[in-house]
Short mmCIF file of C-alpha atoms in Angstrom, two decimals:
data_model
loop_
_atom_site.label_atom_id
_atom_site.label_comp_id
_atom_site.label_asym_id
_atom_site.label_seq_id
_atom_site.Cartn_x
_atom_site.Cartn_y
_atom_site.Cartn_z
CA MET H 8 7.12 0.03 0.89
CA ALA H 9 8.45 -3.16 -0.70
CA THR H 10 8.16 -6.38 1.32
CA ASN H 11 10.32 -8.43 -1.09
CA PRO H 12 13.93 -8.42 0.21
CA ASN H 13 15.34 -9.06 -3.26
CA LEU H 14 16.04 -6.83 -6.22
CA VAL H 15 13.39 -6.87 -8.94
CA ASN H 16 14.05 -5.94 -12.56
CA ALA H 17 11.99 -3.19 -14.13
CA THR H 18 9.74 -4.45 -16.91
CA ALA H 19 9.90 -3.19 -20.48
CA GLY H 20 6.58 -1.40 -19.97
CA GLN H 21 7.90 0.43 -16.91
CA ARG H 22 11.02 1.45 -18.81
CA LEU H 23 8.94 2.78 -21.69
CA ALA H 24 6.67 4.74 -19.37
CA ALA H 25 9.61 6.25 -17.49
CA GLY H 26 11.30 7.18 -20.77
CA ALA H 27 8.12 8.81 -22.02
CA VAL H 28 7.85 10.94 -18.87
CA ASP H 29 11.51 12.00 -19.16
CA SER H 30 10.94 12.99 -22.81
CA ILE H 31 8.00 15.33 -22.13
CA PRO H 32 10.10 18.50 -21.56
CA LEU H 33 12.11 17.81 -24.73
CA LEU H 34 8.94 17.30 -26.74
CA VAL H 35 7.52 20.56 -25.41
CA LEU H 36 10.68 22.43 -26.43
CA ALA H 37 10.59 20.84 -29.87
CA LEU H 38 6.98 21.93 -30.23
CA VAL H 39 7.92 25.49 -29.31
CA VAL H 40 10.60 25.51 -32.02
CA LEU H 41 8.02 24.39 -34.57
CA LEU H 42 5.41 26.92 -33.50
CA VAL H 43 7.72 29.88 -32.98
CA PRO H 44 9.90 30.35 -36.05
CA GLY H 45 13.13 32.25 -35.89
CA ARG H 46 16.65 31.85 -34.61
CA PRO H 47 16.07 33.27 -31.09
CA ALA H 48 13.46 30.62 -30.27
CA LEU H 49 15.77 27.91 -31.57
CA ILE H 50 18.70 29.13 -29.47
CA VAL H 51 16.60 29.46 -26.31
CA CYS H 52 15.02 26.03 -26.73
CA ALA H 53 18.37 24.41 -27.52
CA ALA H 54 19.90 25.93 -24.39
CA ALA H 55 16.91 24.84 -22.31
CA ALA H 56 17.16 21.30 -23.70
CA ALA H 57 20.88 21.15 -22.91
CA GLY H 58 20.27 22.40 -19.38
CA TYR H 59 17.48 19.91 -18.84
CA LEU H 60 19.61 16.99 -20.07
CA ALA H 61 22.54 18.06 -17.87
CA TRP H 62 20.27 18.23 -14.80
CA LEU H 63 18.59 14.95 -15.72
CA TRP H 64 21.85 13.05 -16.17
CA LEU H 65 23.44 14.46 -13.02
CA TRP H 66 20.39 13.46 -10.96
CA GLU H 67 20.44 9.98 -12.45
CA ALA H 68 24.20 9.66 -11.90
CA GLY H 69 24.08 10.63 -8.23
CA LYS H 70 20.64 9.49 -7.07
CA ALA H 71 19.69 6.88 -9.71
CA GLN H 72 16.52 8.85 -10.40
CA THR H 73 14.85 10.76 -13.20
CA PRO H 74 11.32 12.21 -13.25
CA GLY H 75 10.11 9.02 -14.94
CA ASN H 76 12.03 6.77 -12.55
CA ARG H 77 10.61 8.59 -9.55
CA LEU H 78 7.06 8.42 -10.86
CA LEU H 79 7.29 4.70 -11.74
CA GLY H 80 9.31 3.66 -8.67
CA LEU H 81 12.43 2.74 -10.65
CA ARG H 82 16.15 3.26 -10.04
CA THR H 83 19.03 3.19 -12.52
CA VAL H 84 21.94 1.61 -10.65
CA ALA H 85 25.38 0.21 -11.36
CA GLU H 86 25.81 -3.57 -11.49
CA ASP H 87 26.84 -3.51 -7.83
CA GLY H 88 23.53 -1.87 -6.92
CA LEU H 89 24.97 1.54 -6.06
CA ALA H 90 24.60 4.90 -7.80
CA PRO H 91 25.77 4.55 -11.42
CA GLY H 92 28.01 7.63 -11.56
CA PHE H 93 28.27 10.14 -14.39
CA PRO H 94 30.46 8.13 -16.84
CA ALA H 95 27.98 5.24 -16.89
CA VAL H 96 24.99 7.56 -17.25
CA LEU H 97 26.77 9.47 -20.03
CA VAL H 98 27.44 6.27 -22.01
CA ARG H 99 23.91 5.02 -21.44
CA ASN H 100 22.15 8.20 -22.51
CA LEU H 101 24.46 9.06 -25.41
CA LEU H 102 23.57 5.69 -26.91
CA LEU H 103 19.90 6.57 -26.52
CA LEU H 104 20.47 9.93 -28.23
CA LEU H 105 22.47 8.38 -31.08
CA SER H 106 19.76 5.80 -31.66
CA ALA H 107 17.31 8.66 -32.24
CA VAL H 108 18.53 8.96 -35.85
CA THR H 109 16.11 6.13 -36.63
CA VAL H 110 13.23 7.84 -34.77
CA VAL H 111 12.12 4.62 -33.08
CA GLY H 112 15.69 3.77 -32.04
CA PRO H 113 15.43 5.05 -28.46
CA TRP H 114 12.24 3.09 -27.83
CA ILE H 115 13.71 -0.13 -29.24
CA LEU H 116 16.83 0.38 -27.14
CA THR H 117 14.70 1.04 -24.07
CA VAL H 118 12.88 -2.31 -24.36
CA SER H 119 15.94 -4.29 -25.51
CA ASN H 120 16.01 -5.77 -22.01
CA LEU H 121 13.35 -8.17 -23.29
CA TRP H 122 16.06 -10.10 -25.15
CA ASP H 123 18.41 -10.43 -22.20
CA HIS H 124 18.67 -13.29 -19.69
CA PRO H 125 15.81 -13.13 -17.14
CA THR H 126 18.23 -12.87 -14.21
CA ARG H 127 19.55 -9.51 -15.41
CA ARG H 128 17.19 -8.03 -18.03
CA GLN H 129 19.71 -5.42 -19.18
CA GLY H 130 19.08 -3.35 -22.28
CA TRP H 131 21.85 -3.06 -24.86
CA HIS H 132 22.70 0.40 -23.55
CA ASP H 133 22.69 -1.02 -19.99
CA LYS H 134 25.26 -3.63 -21.02
CA ALA H 135 27.51 -0.97 -22.51
CA ALA H 136 27.22 1.20 -19.39
CA ARG H 137 27.12 -1.76 -16.96
CA THR H 138 23.89 -0.59 -15.37
CA LEU H 139 20.63 -2.13 -14.15
CA VAL H 140 17.12 -0.73 -13.82
CA VAL H 141 15.26 -2.04 -10.76
CA ASP H 142 11.73 -1.68 -9.43
CA VAL H 143 11.95 -0.47 -5.83
CA ARG H 144 8.22 -0.85 -5.23
CA ALA H 145 8.21 -4.56 -6.04
CA GLY H 146 11.61 -5.18 -4.42
CA ARG H 147 14.11 -3.45 -2.19
CA ASP H 148 15.98 -0.25 -3.02
CA PRO H 149 19.68 -1.19 -3.30
CA LEU H 150 20.76 2.40 -2.68
CA LEU H 151 19.16 2.30 0.77
CA THR H 152 20.07 -1.29 1.69
CA GLY H 153 23.76 -1.59 0.88
CA GLY H 154 23.87 -2.49 -2.80
CA ARG H 155 22.98 -5.46 -4.95
CA TRP H 156 24.19 -8.27 -2.70
CA ALA H 157 23.08 -6.98 0.70
CA GLY H 158 19.74 -8.80 0.51
CA ALA H 159 21.31 -12.04 -0.68
CA ALA H 160 23.77 -12.05 2.22
CA ALA H 161 21.01 -11.78 4.81
CA PRO H 162 19.96 -15.46 4.76
CA ALA H 163 23.45 -16.64 5.73
CA PRO H 164 23.01 -16.00 9.47
CA VAL H 165 19.61 -17.76 9.48
CA PRO H 166 21.09 -21.22 10.20
CA ALA H 167 22.41 -19.81 13.47
CA VAL H 168 18.84 -19.86 14.76
CA ALA H 169 18.71 -23.63 14.50
CA PRO H 170 21.43 -24.41 17.10
CA VAL H 171 19.55 -22.38 19.73
CA PRO H 172 16.87 -25.02 20.39
CA ALA H 173 19.50 -27.72 19.96
CA ALA H 174 21.33 -26.63 23.11
CA ALA H 175 18.38 -27.29 25.42
CA PRO H 176 17.65 -30.85 24.26
CA ALA H 177 21.33 -31.69 24.46
CA THR H 178 21.24 -31.29 28.23
CA GLY H 179 18.15 -33.46 28.31
CA TRP H 180 19.92 -36.32 26.57
CA VAL H 181 23.26 -36.11 28.40
CA PRO H 182 21.94 -37.01 31.88
CA GLY H 183 20.68 -40.31 30.49
CA PRO H 184 24.04 -41.86 29.64
CA SER H 185 26.36 -39.72 31.78
CA THR H 186 24.75 -38.63 35.05
CA PRO H 187 23.24 -41.99 36.02
CA ALA H 188 26.71 -43.56 36.06
CA PRO H 189 27.53 -42.47 39.63
CA SER H 190 23.91 -42.51 40.83
CA ALA H 191 22.77 -45.63 38.97
CA PRO H 192 22.31 -47.70 42.17
CA ALA H 193 20.03 -45.03 43.63
CA GLY H 194 17.86 -44.64 40.52
CA PRO H 195 16.59 -48.16 39.71
CA PRO H 196 15.93 -49.51 43.25
CA ALA H 197 13.78 -46.57 44.30
CA PRO H 198 11.22 -45.01 41.87
CA ILE H 199 12.39 -41.55 42.92
CA SER H 200 9.19 -40.91 44.86
CA SER H 201 10.33 -43.01 47.85
CA VAL H 202 13.65 -41.20 48.27
CA PRO H 203 13.02 -37.70 49.66
CA GLY H 204 16.32 -36.19 48.61
CA VAL H 205 16.36 -37.60 45.10
CA GLY H 206 12.64 -37.09 44.64
CA ALA H 207 12.96 -33.38 45.33
CA ALA H 208 15.68 -33.04 42.72
CA ALA H 209 13.66 -34.98 40.21
CA THR H 210 10.60 -32.85 40.87
CA GLN H 211 12.59 -29.68 40.34
CA THR H 212 13.96 -31.01 37.06
CA ALA H 213 10.49 -31.87 35.82
CA VAL H 214 9.17 -28.42 36.68
CA SER H 215 12.02 -26.63 34.94
CA SER H 216 11.55 -28.71 31.75
CA PRO H 217 7.83 -29.31 31.07
CA ALA H 218 7.09 -32.32 28.91
CA PRO H 219 5.44 -30.51 25.98
CA GLU H 220 8.37 -28.11 25.55
CA GLU H 221 10.91 -30.89 25.92
CA GLU H 222 9.27 -32.97 23.20
CA GLU H 223 9.26 -30.02 20.86
CA ASP H 224 12.93 -29.31 21.51
CA VAL H 225 13.94 -32.94 21.08
CA GLU H 226 12.13 -33.05 17.75
CA LEU H 227 14.07 -30.02 16.53
CA THR H 228 17.30 -31.49 17.89
CA ARG H 229 16.90 -34.60 15.79
CA ILE H 230 16.64 -32.52 12.66
CA VAL H 231 19.59 -30.32 13.53
CA SER H 232 21.90 -33.05 14.78
CA ARG H 233 21.21 -35.20 11.76
CA GLY H 234 22.20 -32.35 9.47
CA GLN H 235 25.12 -31.12 11.57
CA GLY H 236 27.01 -34.36 11.12
CA THR H 237 28.45 -33.17 7.80
CA GLY H 238 25.78 -31.14 6.04
CA CYS H 239 25.80 -30.22 2.36
CA ARG H 240 27.46 -27.15 0.92
CA LEU H 241 25.53 -25.46 -1.90
CA VAL H 242 27.43 -23.24 -4.33
CA PHE H 243 25.09 -21.04 -6.38
CA ASP H 244 25.61 -19.75 -9.90
CA ASP H 245 26.32 -16.25 -8.58
CA GLY H 246 29.17 -17.51 -6.37
CA ALA H 247 27.26 -17.46 -3.08
CA ALA H 248 27.64 -20.53 -0.85
CA VAL H 249 25.34 -21.87 1.88
CA ARG H 250 25.70 -24.96 4.07
CA VAL H 251 22.48 -26.88 4.66
CA THR H 252 22.30 -28.75 7.95
CA GLY H 253 18.98 -30.47 8.41
CA THR H 254 16.00 -29.14 6.47
CA ALA H 255 15.74 -25.92 4.50
CA LEU H 256 13.38 -24.05 2.19
CA LEU H 257 14.78 -22.18 -0.79
CA GLY H 258 13.06 -19.50 -2.85
CA ARG H 259 12.59 -15.79 -3.52
CA ASN H 260 10.83 -15.34 -0.19
CA PRO H 261 10.50 -18.81 1.37
CA ALA H 262 8.04 -19.51 4.16
CA PRO H 263 7.11 -22.82 5.82
CA ALA H 264 3.59 -24.17 5.55
CA ILE H 265 1.34 -24.06 8.61
CA GLY H 266 2.78 -26.46 11.17
CA GLU H 267 5.93 -27.12 9.12
CA LYS H 268 9.29 -26.87 10.87
CA VAL H 269 12.55 -26.22 9.04
CA ASN H 270 16.04 -25.24 10.16
CA GLN H 271 16.92 -22.77 7.44
CA LEU H 272 15.21 -20.32 5.10
CA ILE H 273 17.44 -19.61 2.11
CA ASP H 274 16.20 -16.38 0.58
CA PHE H 275 17.61 -16.45 -2.93
CA ALA H 276 17.87 -13.14 -4.78
CA ASP H 277 16.46 -13.80 -8.26
CA MET H 278 15.98 -10.60 -10.19
CA GLY H 279 14.41 -12.45 -13.10
CA ARG H 280 11.62 -13.83 -10.89
CA SER H 281 12.00 -17.30 -12.41
CA VAL H 282 12.30 -18.71 -8.88
CA SER H 283 9.08 -19.23 -6.93
CA LYS H 284 8.67 -17.78 -3.44
CA THR H 285 9.05 -21.25 -1.90
CA HIS H 286 10.65 -23.25 -4.70
CA LEU H 287 12.50 -26.17 -3.09
CA HIS H 288 12.51 -28.18 0.12
CA LEU H 289 16.01 -29.46 0.97
CA GLN H 290 16.93 -32.26 3.38
CA SER H 291 20.60 -32.83 4.10
CA ASP H 292 21.77 -36.44 4.18
CA GLY H 293 25.33 -36.50 5.39
CA SER H 294 26.05 -39.94 3.98
CA THR H 295 24.57 -39.77 0.48
CA GLY H 296 23.79 -36.19 -0.56
CA LEU H 297 20.83 -33.83 -0.53
CA TRP H 298 17.15 -34.72 -0.90
CA ILE H 299 15.42 -32.22 -3.17
CA THR H 300 11.65 -31.70 -3.29
CA ASP H 301 10.02 -29.27 -5.71
CA ARG H 302 7.26 -27.41 -3.85
CA GLY H 303 4.98 -27.01 -6.86
CA SER H 304 7.08 -24.24 -8.40
CA THR H 305 5.97 -22.33 -11.48
CA ASN H 306 9.09 -22.93 -13.59
CA GLY H 307 10.05 -26.37 -12.31
CA SER H 308 13.26 -27.99 -11.09
CA SER H 309 15.66 -30.68 -12.25
CA ILE H 310 18.82 -32.50 -11.21
CA VAL H 311 21.86 -33.32 -13.34
CA ALA H 312 23.86 -36.08 -11.64
CA PRO H 313 27.69 -36.17 -11.76
CA ASP H 314 27.50 -38.79 -14.53
CA GLY H 315 25.35 -36.47 -16.68
CA ARG H 316 21.96 -38.09 -16.07
CA HIS H 317 19.15 -35.52 -16.10
CA GLU H 318 15.99 -35.91 -14.04
CA ALA H 319 13.09 -33.47 -13.97
CA LEU H 320 11.44 -33.23 -10.55
CA ALA H 321 7.77 -33.96 -10.08
CA ALA H 322 6.12 -31.66 -7.57
CA HIS H 323 6.22 -32.85 -3.95
CA SER H 324 8.28 -35.97 -4.79
CA PRO H 325 11.72 -35.99 -3.11
CA VAL H 326 14.70 -37.02 -5.23
CA LEU H 327 18.25 -37.59 -3.99
CA ALA H 328 20.95 -35.32 -5.46
CA PRO H 329 24.33 -36.98 -4.80
CA SER H 330 27.37 -34.87 -4.01
CA GLY H 331 28.59 -33.23 -7.20
CA SER H 332 25.11 -32.91 -8.71
CA THR H 333 23.80 -29.68 -10.20
CA VAL H 334 20.27 -28.68 -9.21
CA TYR H 335 18.35 -26.34 -11.53
CA PHE H 336 15.44 -24.29 -10.20
CA GLY H 337 13.81 -21.81 -12.54
CA ASP H 338 16.63 -20.15 -14.48
CA ARG H 339 19.12 -20.59 -11.63
CA HIS H 340 21.17 -23.49 -10.30
CA PHE H 341 23.49 -24.64 -7.54
CA THR H 342 26.01 -27.45 -7.09
CA VAL H 343 25.81 -29.89 -4.18
CA GLY H 344 29.16 -30.15 -2.41
#
């Protein structure tokens, strides 16, 4: 079962292997025609081949599977991540059949995804049919999880977790400036311990909010409140938008380091795998922009400022991206709003 919540493109090798498996029945029928001369054998094998192709294409159209796909853990899906449907499968496979006039044509067409952009990796026949081939063992199965964008939408509710600890510290800060106003004369003269009534209340408050937990909550509150002032809105190249309030980690499957605390985990669906699991650390600065730190990513990061200045990011060195900047990470990018 895949643990990666994103879609993962099938490699050229996987496509070739799946295509080879799907071709085995046709090769067997062709061998029979060669070994058994005569018109009857030709008619029977031709009918069997037509029946096999009809079954194969219908299965792929409705379930995104073929024998090769099932064996290799692949799915042929539409660009929205759902079942491709018969028209798309017909276009896709007719192109493969037509390319067979050059003998090696189907195999070249099968691996033509190598020359596409890493974020999509579509073969030429995929582009014509508007289909994708995904690896459901390395990533999620879009047919079972709501399509192509279901995984990308999941991170959006994550920031809602941050305000939860913020509520508790808020009550801890409010009594300082507000509550003492009417009871200010009683607080300073007596150190609480000498006034039975007030002392009991203070003791109850201390018991209900132990010091270690309060410190932890206050620390989180500082991060959240600092980001909640305005925050930064990130608009990604696929149209998705996320507001960063406080600190966030962005990547294919981001996770904080041991002891690290962040407010948001932005799980970015990158089918081309050019984005590292934890690619960027983001710190919202409501007054100036967004602080970007590359977390030692494989494919690097850079910032293009509104005036066109380009700056490559050194690993673990924060750089400010003013509002209007474009941040590139791997083969993807977002704009700071």
